[in-house]
Each structure stands twice: as C-alpha cells, then as structure tokens.
Tab-separated table of C-alpha atoms in Angstrom:
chain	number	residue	atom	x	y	z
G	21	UNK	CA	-5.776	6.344	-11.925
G	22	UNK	CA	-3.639	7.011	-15.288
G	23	UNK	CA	-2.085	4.060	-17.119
G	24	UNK	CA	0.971	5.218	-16.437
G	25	UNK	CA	0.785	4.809	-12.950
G	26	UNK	CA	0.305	1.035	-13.356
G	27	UNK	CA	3.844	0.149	-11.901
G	28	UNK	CA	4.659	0.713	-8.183
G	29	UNK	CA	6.923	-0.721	-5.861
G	30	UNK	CA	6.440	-1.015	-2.351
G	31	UNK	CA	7.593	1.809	-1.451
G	32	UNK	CA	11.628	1.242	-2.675
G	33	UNK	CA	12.124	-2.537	-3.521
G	34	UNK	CA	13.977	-2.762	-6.162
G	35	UNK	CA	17.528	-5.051	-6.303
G	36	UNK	CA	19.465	-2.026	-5.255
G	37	UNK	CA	17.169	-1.724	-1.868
G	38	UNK	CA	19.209	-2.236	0.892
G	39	UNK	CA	15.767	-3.522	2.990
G	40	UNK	CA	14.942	-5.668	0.207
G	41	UNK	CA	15.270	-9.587	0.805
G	42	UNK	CA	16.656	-11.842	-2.196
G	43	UNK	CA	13.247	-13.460	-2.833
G	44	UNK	CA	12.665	-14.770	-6.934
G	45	UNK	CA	10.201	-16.972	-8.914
G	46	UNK	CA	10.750	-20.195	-10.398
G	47	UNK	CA	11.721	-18.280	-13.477
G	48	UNK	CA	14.217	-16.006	-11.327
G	49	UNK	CA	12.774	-12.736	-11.739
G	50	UNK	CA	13.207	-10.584	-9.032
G	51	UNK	CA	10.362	-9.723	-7.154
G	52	UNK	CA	10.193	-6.417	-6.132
G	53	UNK	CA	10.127	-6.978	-2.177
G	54	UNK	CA	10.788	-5.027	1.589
G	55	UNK	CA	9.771	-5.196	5.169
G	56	UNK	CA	7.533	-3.060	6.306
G	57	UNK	CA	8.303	-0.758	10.035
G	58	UNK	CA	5.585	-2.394	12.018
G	59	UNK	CA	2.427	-0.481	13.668
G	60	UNK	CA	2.390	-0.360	16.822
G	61	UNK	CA	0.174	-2.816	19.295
G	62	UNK	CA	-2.327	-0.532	19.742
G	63	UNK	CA	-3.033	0.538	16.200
G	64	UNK	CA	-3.187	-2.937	15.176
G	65	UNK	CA	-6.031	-3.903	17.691
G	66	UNK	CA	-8.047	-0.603	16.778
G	67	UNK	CA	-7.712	-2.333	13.082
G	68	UNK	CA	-8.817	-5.795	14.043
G	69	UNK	CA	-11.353	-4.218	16.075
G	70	UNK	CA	-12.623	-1.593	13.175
G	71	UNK	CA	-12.592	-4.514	10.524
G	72	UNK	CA	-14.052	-7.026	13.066
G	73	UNK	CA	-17.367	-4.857	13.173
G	74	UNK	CA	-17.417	-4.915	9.504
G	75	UNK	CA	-16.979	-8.610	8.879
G	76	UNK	CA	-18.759	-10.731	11.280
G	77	UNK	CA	-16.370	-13.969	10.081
G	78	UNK	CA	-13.410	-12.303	10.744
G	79	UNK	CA	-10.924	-14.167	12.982
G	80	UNK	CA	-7.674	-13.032	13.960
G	81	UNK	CA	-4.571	-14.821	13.535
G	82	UNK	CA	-1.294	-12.541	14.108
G	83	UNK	CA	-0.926	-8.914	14.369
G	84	UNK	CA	1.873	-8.346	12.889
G	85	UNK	CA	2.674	-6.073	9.708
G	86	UNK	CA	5.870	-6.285	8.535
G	87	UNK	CA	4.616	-8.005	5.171
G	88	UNK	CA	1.451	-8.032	3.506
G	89	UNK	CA	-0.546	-10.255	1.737
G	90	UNK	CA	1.289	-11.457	-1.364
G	91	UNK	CA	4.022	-11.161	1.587
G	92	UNK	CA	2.664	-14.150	3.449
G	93	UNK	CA	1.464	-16.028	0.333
G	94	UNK	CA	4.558	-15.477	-1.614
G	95	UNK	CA	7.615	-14.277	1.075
G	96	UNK	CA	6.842	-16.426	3.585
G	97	UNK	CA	5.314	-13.470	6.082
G	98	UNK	CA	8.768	-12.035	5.415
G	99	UNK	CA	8.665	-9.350	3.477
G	100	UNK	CA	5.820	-6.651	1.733
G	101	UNK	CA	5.291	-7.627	-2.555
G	102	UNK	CA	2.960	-5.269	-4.613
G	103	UNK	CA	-0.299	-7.353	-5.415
G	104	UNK	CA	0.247	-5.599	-8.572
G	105	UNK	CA	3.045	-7.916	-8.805
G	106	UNK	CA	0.783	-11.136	-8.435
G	107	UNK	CA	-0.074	-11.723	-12.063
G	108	UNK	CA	3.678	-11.931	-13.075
G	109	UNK	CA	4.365	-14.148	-9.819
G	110	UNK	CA	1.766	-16.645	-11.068
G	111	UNK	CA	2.704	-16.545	-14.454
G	112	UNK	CA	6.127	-17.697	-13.971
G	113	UNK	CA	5.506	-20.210	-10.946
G	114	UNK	CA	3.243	-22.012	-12.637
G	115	UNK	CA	-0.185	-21.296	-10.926
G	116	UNK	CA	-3.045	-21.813	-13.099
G	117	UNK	CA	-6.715	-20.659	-12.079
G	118	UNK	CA	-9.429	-23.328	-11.044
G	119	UNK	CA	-13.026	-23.847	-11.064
G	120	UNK	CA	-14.393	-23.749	-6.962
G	121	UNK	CA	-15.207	-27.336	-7.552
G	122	UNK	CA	-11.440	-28.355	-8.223
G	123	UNK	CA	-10.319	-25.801	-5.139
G	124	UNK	CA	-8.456	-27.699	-2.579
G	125	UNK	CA	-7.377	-26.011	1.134
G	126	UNK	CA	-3.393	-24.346	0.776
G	127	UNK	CA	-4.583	-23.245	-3.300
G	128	UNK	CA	-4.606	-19.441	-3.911
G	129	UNK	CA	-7.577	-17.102	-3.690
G	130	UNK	CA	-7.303	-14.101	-5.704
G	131	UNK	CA	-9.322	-11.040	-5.288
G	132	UNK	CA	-9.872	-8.282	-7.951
G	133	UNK	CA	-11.218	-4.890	-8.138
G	134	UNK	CA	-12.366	-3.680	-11.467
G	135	UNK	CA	-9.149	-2.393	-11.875
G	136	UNK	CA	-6.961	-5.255	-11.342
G	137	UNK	CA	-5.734	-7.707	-8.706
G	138	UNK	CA	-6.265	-6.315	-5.134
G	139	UNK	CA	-5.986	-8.970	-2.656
G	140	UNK	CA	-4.589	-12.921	-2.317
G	141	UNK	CA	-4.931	-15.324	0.369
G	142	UNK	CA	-4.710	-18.966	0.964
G	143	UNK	CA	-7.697	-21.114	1.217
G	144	UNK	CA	-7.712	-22.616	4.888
G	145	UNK	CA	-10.670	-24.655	4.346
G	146	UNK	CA	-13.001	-25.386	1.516
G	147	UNK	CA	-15.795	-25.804	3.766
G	148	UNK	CA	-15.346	-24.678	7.318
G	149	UNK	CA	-17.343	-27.502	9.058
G	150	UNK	CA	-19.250	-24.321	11.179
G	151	UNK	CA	-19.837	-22.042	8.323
G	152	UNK	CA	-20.112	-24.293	5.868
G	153	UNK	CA	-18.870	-21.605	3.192
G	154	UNK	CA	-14.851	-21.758	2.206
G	155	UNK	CA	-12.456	-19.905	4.510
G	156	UNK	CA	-9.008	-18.299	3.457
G	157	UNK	CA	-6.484	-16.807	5.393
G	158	UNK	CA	-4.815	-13.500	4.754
G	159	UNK	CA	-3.018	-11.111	5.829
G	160	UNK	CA	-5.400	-7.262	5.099
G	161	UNK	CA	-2.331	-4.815	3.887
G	162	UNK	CA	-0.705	-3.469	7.084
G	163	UNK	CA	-3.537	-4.592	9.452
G	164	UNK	CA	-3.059	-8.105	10.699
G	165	UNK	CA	-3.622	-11.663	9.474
G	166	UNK	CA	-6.873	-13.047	9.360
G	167	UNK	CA	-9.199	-16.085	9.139
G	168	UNK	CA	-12.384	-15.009	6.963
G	169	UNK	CA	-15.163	-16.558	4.871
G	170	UNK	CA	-14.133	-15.935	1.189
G	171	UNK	CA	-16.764	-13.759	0.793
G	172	UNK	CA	-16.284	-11.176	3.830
G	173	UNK	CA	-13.812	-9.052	2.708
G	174	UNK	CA	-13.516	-5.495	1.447
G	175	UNK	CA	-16.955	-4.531	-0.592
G	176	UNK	CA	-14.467	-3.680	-4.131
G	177	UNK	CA	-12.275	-6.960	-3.791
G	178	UNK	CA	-15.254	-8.735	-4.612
G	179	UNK	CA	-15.542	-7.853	-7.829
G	180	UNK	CA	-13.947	-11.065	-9.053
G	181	UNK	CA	-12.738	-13.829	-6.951
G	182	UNK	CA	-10.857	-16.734	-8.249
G	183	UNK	CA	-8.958	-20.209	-7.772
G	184	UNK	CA	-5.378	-20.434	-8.103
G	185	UNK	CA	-3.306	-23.670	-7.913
G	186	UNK	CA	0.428	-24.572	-8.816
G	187	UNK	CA	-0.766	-28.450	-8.387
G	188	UNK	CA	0.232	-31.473	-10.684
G	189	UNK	CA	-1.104	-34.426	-10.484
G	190	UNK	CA	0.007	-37.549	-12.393
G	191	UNK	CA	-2.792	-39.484	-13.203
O	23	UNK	CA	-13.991	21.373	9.105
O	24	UNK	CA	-13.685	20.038	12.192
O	25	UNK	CA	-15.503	16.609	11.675
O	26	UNK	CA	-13.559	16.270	8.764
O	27	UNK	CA	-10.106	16.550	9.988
O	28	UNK	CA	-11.296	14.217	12.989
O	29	UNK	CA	-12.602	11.818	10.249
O	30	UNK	CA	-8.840	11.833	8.132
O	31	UNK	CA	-7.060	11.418	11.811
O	32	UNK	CA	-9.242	8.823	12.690
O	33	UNK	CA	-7.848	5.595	13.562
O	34	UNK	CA	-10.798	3.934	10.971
O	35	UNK	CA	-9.790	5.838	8.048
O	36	UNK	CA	-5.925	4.268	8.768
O	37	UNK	CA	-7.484	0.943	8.933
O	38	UNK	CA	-8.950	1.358	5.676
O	39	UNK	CA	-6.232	2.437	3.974
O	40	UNK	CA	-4.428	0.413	5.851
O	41	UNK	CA	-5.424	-2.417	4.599
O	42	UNK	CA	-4.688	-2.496	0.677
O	43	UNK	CA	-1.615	-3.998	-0.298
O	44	UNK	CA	0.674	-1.803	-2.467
O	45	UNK	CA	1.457	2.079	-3.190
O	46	UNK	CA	-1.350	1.957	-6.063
O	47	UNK	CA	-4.391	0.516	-3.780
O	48	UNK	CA	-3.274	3.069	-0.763
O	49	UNK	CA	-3.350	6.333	-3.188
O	50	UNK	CA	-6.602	4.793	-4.588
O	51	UNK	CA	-8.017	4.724	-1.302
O	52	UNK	CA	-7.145	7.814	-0.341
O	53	UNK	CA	-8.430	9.705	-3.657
O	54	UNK	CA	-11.386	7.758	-2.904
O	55	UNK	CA	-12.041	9.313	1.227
O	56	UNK	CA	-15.538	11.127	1.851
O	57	UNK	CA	-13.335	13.216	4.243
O	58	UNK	CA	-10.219	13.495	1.685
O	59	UNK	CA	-12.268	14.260	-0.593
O	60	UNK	CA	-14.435	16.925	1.359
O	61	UNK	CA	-11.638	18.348	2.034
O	62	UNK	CA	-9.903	18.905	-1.318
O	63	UNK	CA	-13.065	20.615	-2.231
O	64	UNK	CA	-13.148	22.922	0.798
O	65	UNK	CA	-9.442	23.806	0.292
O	66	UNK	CA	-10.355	24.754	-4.057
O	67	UNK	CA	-13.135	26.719	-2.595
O	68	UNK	CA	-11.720	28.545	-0.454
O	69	UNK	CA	-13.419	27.643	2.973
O	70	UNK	CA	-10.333	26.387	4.120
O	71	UNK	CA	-6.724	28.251	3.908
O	72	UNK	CA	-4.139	25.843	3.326
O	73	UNK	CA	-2.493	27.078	6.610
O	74	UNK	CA	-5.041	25.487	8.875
O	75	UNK	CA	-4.226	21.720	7.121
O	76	UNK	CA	-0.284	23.095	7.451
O	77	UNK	CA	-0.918	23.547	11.498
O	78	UNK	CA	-2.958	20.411	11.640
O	79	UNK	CA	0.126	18.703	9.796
O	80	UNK	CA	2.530	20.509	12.132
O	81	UNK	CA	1.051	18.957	15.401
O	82	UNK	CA	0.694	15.321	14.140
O	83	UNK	CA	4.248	15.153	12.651
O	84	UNK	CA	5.773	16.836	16.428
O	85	UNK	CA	4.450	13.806	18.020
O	86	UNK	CA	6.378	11.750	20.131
O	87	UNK	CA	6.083	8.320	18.697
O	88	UNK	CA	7.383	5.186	19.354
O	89	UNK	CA	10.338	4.615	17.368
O	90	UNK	CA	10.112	0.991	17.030
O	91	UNK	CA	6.984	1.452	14.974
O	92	UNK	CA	5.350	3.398	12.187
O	93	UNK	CA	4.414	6.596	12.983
O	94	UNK	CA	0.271	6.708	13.706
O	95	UNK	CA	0.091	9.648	11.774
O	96	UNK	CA	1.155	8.471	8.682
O	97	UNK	CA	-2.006	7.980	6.821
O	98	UNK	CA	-3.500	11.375	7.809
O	99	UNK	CA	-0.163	13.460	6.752
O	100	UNK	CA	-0.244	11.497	3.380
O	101	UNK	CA	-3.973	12.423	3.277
O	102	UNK	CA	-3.445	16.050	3.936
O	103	UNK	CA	-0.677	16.502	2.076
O	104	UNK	CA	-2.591	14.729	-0.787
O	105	UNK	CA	-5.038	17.360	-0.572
O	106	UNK	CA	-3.212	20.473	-0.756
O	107	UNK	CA	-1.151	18.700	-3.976
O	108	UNK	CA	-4.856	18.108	-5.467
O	109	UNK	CA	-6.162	21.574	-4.331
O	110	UNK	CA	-3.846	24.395	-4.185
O	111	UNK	CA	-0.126	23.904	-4.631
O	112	UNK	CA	0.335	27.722	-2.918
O	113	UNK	CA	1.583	25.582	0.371
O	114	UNK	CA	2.792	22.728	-1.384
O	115	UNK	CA	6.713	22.765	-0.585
O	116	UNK	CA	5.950	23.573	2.941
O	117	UNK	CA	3.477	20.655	2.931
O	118	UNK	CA	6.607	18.394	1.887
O	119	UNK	CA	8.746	19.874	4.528
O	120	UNK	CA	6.108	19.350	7.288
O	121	UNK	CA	5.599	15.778	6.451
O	122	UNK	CA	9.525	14.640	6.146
O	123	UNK	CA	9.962	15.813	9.572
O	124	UNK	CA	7.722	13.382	10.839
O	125	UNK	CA	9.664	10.170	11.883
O	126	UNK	CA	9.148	6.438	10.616
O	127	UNK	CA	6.469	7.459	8.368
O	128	UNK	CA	5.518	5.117	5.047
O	129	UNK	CA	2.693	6.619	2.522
O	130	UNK	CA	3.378	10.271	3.182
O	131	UNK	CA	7.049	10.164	2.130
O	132	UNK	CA	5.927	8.158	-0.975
O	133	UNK	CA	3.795	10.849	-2.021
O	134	UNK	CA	6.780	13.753	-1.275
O	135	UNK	CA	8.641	11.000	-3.739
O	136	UNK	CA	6.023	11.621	-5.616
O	137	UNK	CA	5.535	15.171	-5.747
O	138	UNK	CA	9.227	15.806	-6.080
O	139	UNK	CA	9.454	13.274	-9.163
O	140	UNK	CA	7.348	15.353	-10.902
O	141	UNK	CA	9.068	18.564	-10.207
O	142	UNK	CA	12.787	17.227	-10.675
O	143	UNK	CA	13.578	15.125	-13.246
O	144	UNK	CA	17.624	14.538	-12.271
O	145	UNK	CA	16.287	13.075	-8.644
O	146	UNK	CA	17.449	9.699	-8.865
O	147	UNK	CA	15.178	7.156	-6.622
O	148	UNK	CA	12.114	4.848	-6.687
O	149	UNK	CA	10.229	8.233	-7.300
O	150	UNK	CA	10.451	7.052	-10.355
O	151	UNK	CA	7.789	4.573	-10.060
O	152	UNK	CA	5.459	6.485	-8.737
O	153	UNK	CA	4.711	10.235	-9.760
O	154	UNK	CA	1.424	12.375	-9.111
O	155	UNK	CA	-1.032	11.822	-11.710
O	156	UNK	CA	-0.525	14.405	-14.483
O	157	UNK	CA	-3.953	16.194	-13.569
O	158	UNK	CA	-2.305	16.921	-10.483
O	159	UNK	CA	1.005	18.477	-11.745
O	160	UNK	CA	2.977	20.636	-10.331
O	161	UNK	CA	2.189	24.431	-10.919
O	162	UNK	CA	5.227	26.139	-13.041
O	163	UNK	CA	7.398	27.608	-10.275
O	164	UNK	CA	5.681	25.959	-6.738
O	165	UNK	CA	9.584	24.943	-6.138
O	166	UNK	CA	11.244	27.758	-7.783
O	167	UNK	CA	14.422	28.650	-6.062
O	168	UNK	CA	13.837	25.981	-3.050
O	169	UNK	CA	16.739	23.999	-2.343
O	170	UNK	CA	14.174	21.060	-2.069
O	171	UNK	CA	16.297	17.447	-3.355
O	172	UNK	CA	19.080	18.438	-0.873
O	173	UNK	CA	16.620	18.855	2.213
O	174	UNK	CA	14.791	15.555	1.111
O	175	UNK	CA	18.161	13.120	0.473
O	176	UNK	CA	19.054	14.564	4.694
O	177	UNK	CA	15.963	13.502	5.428
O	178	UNK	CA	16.016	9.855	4.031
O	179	UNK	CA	19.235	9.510	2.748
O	180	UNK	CA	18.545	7.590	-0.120
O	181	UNK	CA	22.275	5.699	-1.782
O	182	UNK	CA	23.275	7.213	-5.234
O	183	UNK	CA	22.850	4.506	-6.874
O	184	UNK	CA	19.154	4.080	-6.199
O	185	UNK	CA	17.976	4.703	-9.747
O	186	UNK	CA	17.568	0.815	-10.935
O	187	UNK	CA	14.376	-0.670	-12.011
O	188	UNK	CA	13.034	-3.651	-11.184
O	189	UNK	CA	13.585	-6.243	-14.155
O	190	UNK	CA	10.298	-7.185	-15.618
O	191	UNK	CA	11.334	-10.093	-17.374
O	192	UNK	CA	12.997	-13.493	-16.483
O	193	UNK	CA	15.500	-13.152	-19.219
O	194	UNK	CA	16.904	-9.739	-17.613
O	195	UNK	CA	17.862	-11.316	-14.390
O	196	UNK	CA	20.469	-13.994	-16.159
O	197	UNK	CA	23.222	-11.534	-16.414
O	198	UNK	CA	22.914	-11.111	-12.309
C-alpha cells in the first residue's frame, strides 16, 4: 500500500459529515467518526459462526455493527473511528504503553500488523480463572463483539501486541 | 471461474474482510484474496472477459435487500469492481455504474470514490482521502466524454461543502 494512502476516514467522517457524532480527545481534536448501516441478523451469525471455527476462545458478546473497535473502546459502541486513528487518540489522552506485568483488566490492548496498528480491545481479565491466559474484549470490524484470549485473533494482528493504560496513581 | 466467483460471494470472504477496522485494512484485505487475486489475473490474461464479472455484478446489486441493513453484497461488488480497476479498465465506468445502483452498500462506493478521485480532480468529497493506488491509475480516456460526477452526486448526494479535512492537530480545532 503507497505512503500516500496512509490517511483514510471511515468512509466520510470528517466535521462536515452529517452522520458524524461530536466525539474529541482530551486535547479536542476531532476524531474522525460515523455509524456504520448495520448487517443484517443473519450475516452477523454466519460471521460469529465463520470466526468461531477459527478461534476456539471466541465468545460472543453483541452482534451488533454500527461501530467498530476503536468505536467501542473510544465512542462508547457509538460510532465507527479508523484504527489508523488510534496512535493520535492515545497520544493526546494520555495512554502510555505497559509491560504485561503492570496490565490491569479495563487497560487497552493494541494489536499491530507490520504495517501499523490494526486492532484495539479492552482487557476483560488478566487471567481468565478457566483459561488462565488474559482475555480482552472487542468488537472484530463490522462482525460482532467478542470475548477472546489475547492471543486468538487474526494470524497478522499478532505481529505486535501491547499494553495501553491512561492510569495515574499517586503514590 | 466458477469456484472463484463462489469464493468472492461467499459469506467467509465478507467475514474476513469484514472484520478489519478502517477503509485501509478492508482494501488491504481485499488486495490480499486468493480468489481476488485469482481473479485479477484471469481477467489480465484474458480467460475471463470483463463482461462475465459485469453480469455477475449486475445480479448481486438487483437484489432485493433489506433496507434496514447493509447490503450482503457489498464486499463482493467492492471485490469485483476492485478487480476490473486492477486488471482492465476497458469496463471500468460501467463497473462504477453497476455498483452505485446497488442500495446501502459501504466498501464498494468507497472504491467508486476512489476511482473517480483519481479521474476528477474538481470532485469535491472524502474521495479525497482515499484514491486508487497510483499503479492502478486510471487509463488516459476510460471516462472520456461520460457524464460520470453528475450520475455519482444522484446517487449519494453528497452536500457541497463536503471538501473539509479532518484537523490533524489539537491546535486546529481552537478556532471551532
């Protein structure tokens, strides 16, 4: 993909979008934002199902697919964000990445192709008392929102998975 | 061909693509397709005319669909019409036509954005933001003569004064 292709919006977005919702970060930059048309009931349980078979740990949460995954993290499951978009977000919210070890359940887990950020979702639970590996929750582009070890996703998000917090604690 | 148009309409295919999580991830999905890709290299080697993806398009965007949802074709117009942009731009403007007449569709009208960025450069939209890479631009003349922008704005009526970027930068957004 050519460098200059290294800005999209989801489909429209911008502040003249009439879909868009007024959604900004702590630094009040305007995040490129709008609702998806859902898929229909039947499309979205052929997805579940299709992904299901791929990723054993896959549990599903909501079907619905009006927002994606920096939607749910980011636009309270309002709205669709570019996950190109992610870096920026963080940046001016405050988030910071982690080591695992510091990782606490509601923290951000971002996944990255080689090419850049491709995925986020929220860690549900460091260590899911039956799998005993950390789950997140996330919502997989148009298909549904799901529980999943942090692991069993997409073979090219795995290229790099990381930590993200906006915590502060005072000592 | 057969196996590979069932493999493009295929409800697994959508899924994948389905499930990235902006314009740039979708496209890179789709350039990425064993089928897409199959066919793209049928269609430059001439085992398949471009009129036989054209029909196929034809059928899936006369569907009835539902019109509270997005269309379930979606993801295999934007994949055909991705291949004929790749492979032979002969049928390209027809290609666009086919796939605006399909209803409540997503990624294929983002590529037409995309395809008509490239050829016009007064078209005023997000089609700014996302264009065709240049390896895949437009033959001189593929639109000659069509009265293409006007068709497209009837189709999704898109306001004037959608030519605004997104700010970039904290600092831009004070003066709003």
């Amino acid at each position: 993909m050519p460098s200059h292709l290294d800005r999209y919006v989801i489909g429209l977005g911008s502040t003249q979008d009439p879909k868009r919702l007024a959604l900004q970060t702590k630094c009040r930059w305007d995040i490129p934002n709008a609702p998806l048309l859902a898929r229909s009931p039947a499309e979205m349980k052929t997805a579940y199902a299709i992904h299901k078979k791929e990723h054993l740990t896959l549990r599903l949460r909501s079907m619905r697919s009006e927002y994606n995954c920096v939607g749910l993290v980011f636009g309270s499951r309002r709205t669709a964000v570019d996950i190109e978009d992610v870096l920026k977000i963080f940046a001016d919210d405050g988030y910071r990445s982690i080591s695992n070890d510091e990782a606490q359940n509601g923290d951000v887990v971002l996944y990255e192709t080689r090419k850049g950020p491709a995925h986020v979702g929220v860690l549900w639970d460091r260590l899911d008392p039956l799998l005993k590996i950390p789950v997140v929750l996330s919502q997989w582009g148009l298909d549904g929102e799901y529980f999943h070890a942090i692991e069993d996703v997409n073979d090219e998000w795995r290229y790099r998975i990381s930590i993200w917090t906006e915590r502060l604690i005072h000592p | 061909m057969n196996e590979v148009f069932a493999a493009i309409e295929s409800p697994e295919t959508d899924a994948f693509i389905s499930s990235e999580s902006s314009l740039r991830r979708m496209f890179l999905k789709l350039e990425s397709n064993p089928s897409v890709r199959q066919l793209v290299r049928a269609l430059q080697g001439g085992e398949i005319q471009p009129e036989i993806v054209l029909s196929r398009m034809g059928k899936l965007a006369s569907r009835t669909i539902d019109f509270r949802f997005r269309n379930p074709s979606d993801t295999a117009l934007a994949a055909y019409l991705y291949a004929i942009a790749v492979a032979t731009q002969d049928s390209l403007y027809l290609a666009c036509r086919i796939a605006l007449v399909a209803l409540n569709t997503w990624l294929s009208k983002r590529i037409v954005e995309g395809i008509i960025g490239k050829w016009s450069n007064d078209y005023t939209s997000s089609t700014q933001y996302f264009a065709l890479p240049p390896e895949y631009g437009l033959k001189p003349g593929v639109f000659q003569g069509r009265q293409f922008a006007d068709t497209f704005n009837d189709f999704i009526q898109i306001p004037a004064t959608f030519s605004e970027k997104p700010n970039l930068f904290c600092s831009q957004d004070s003066s709003q």
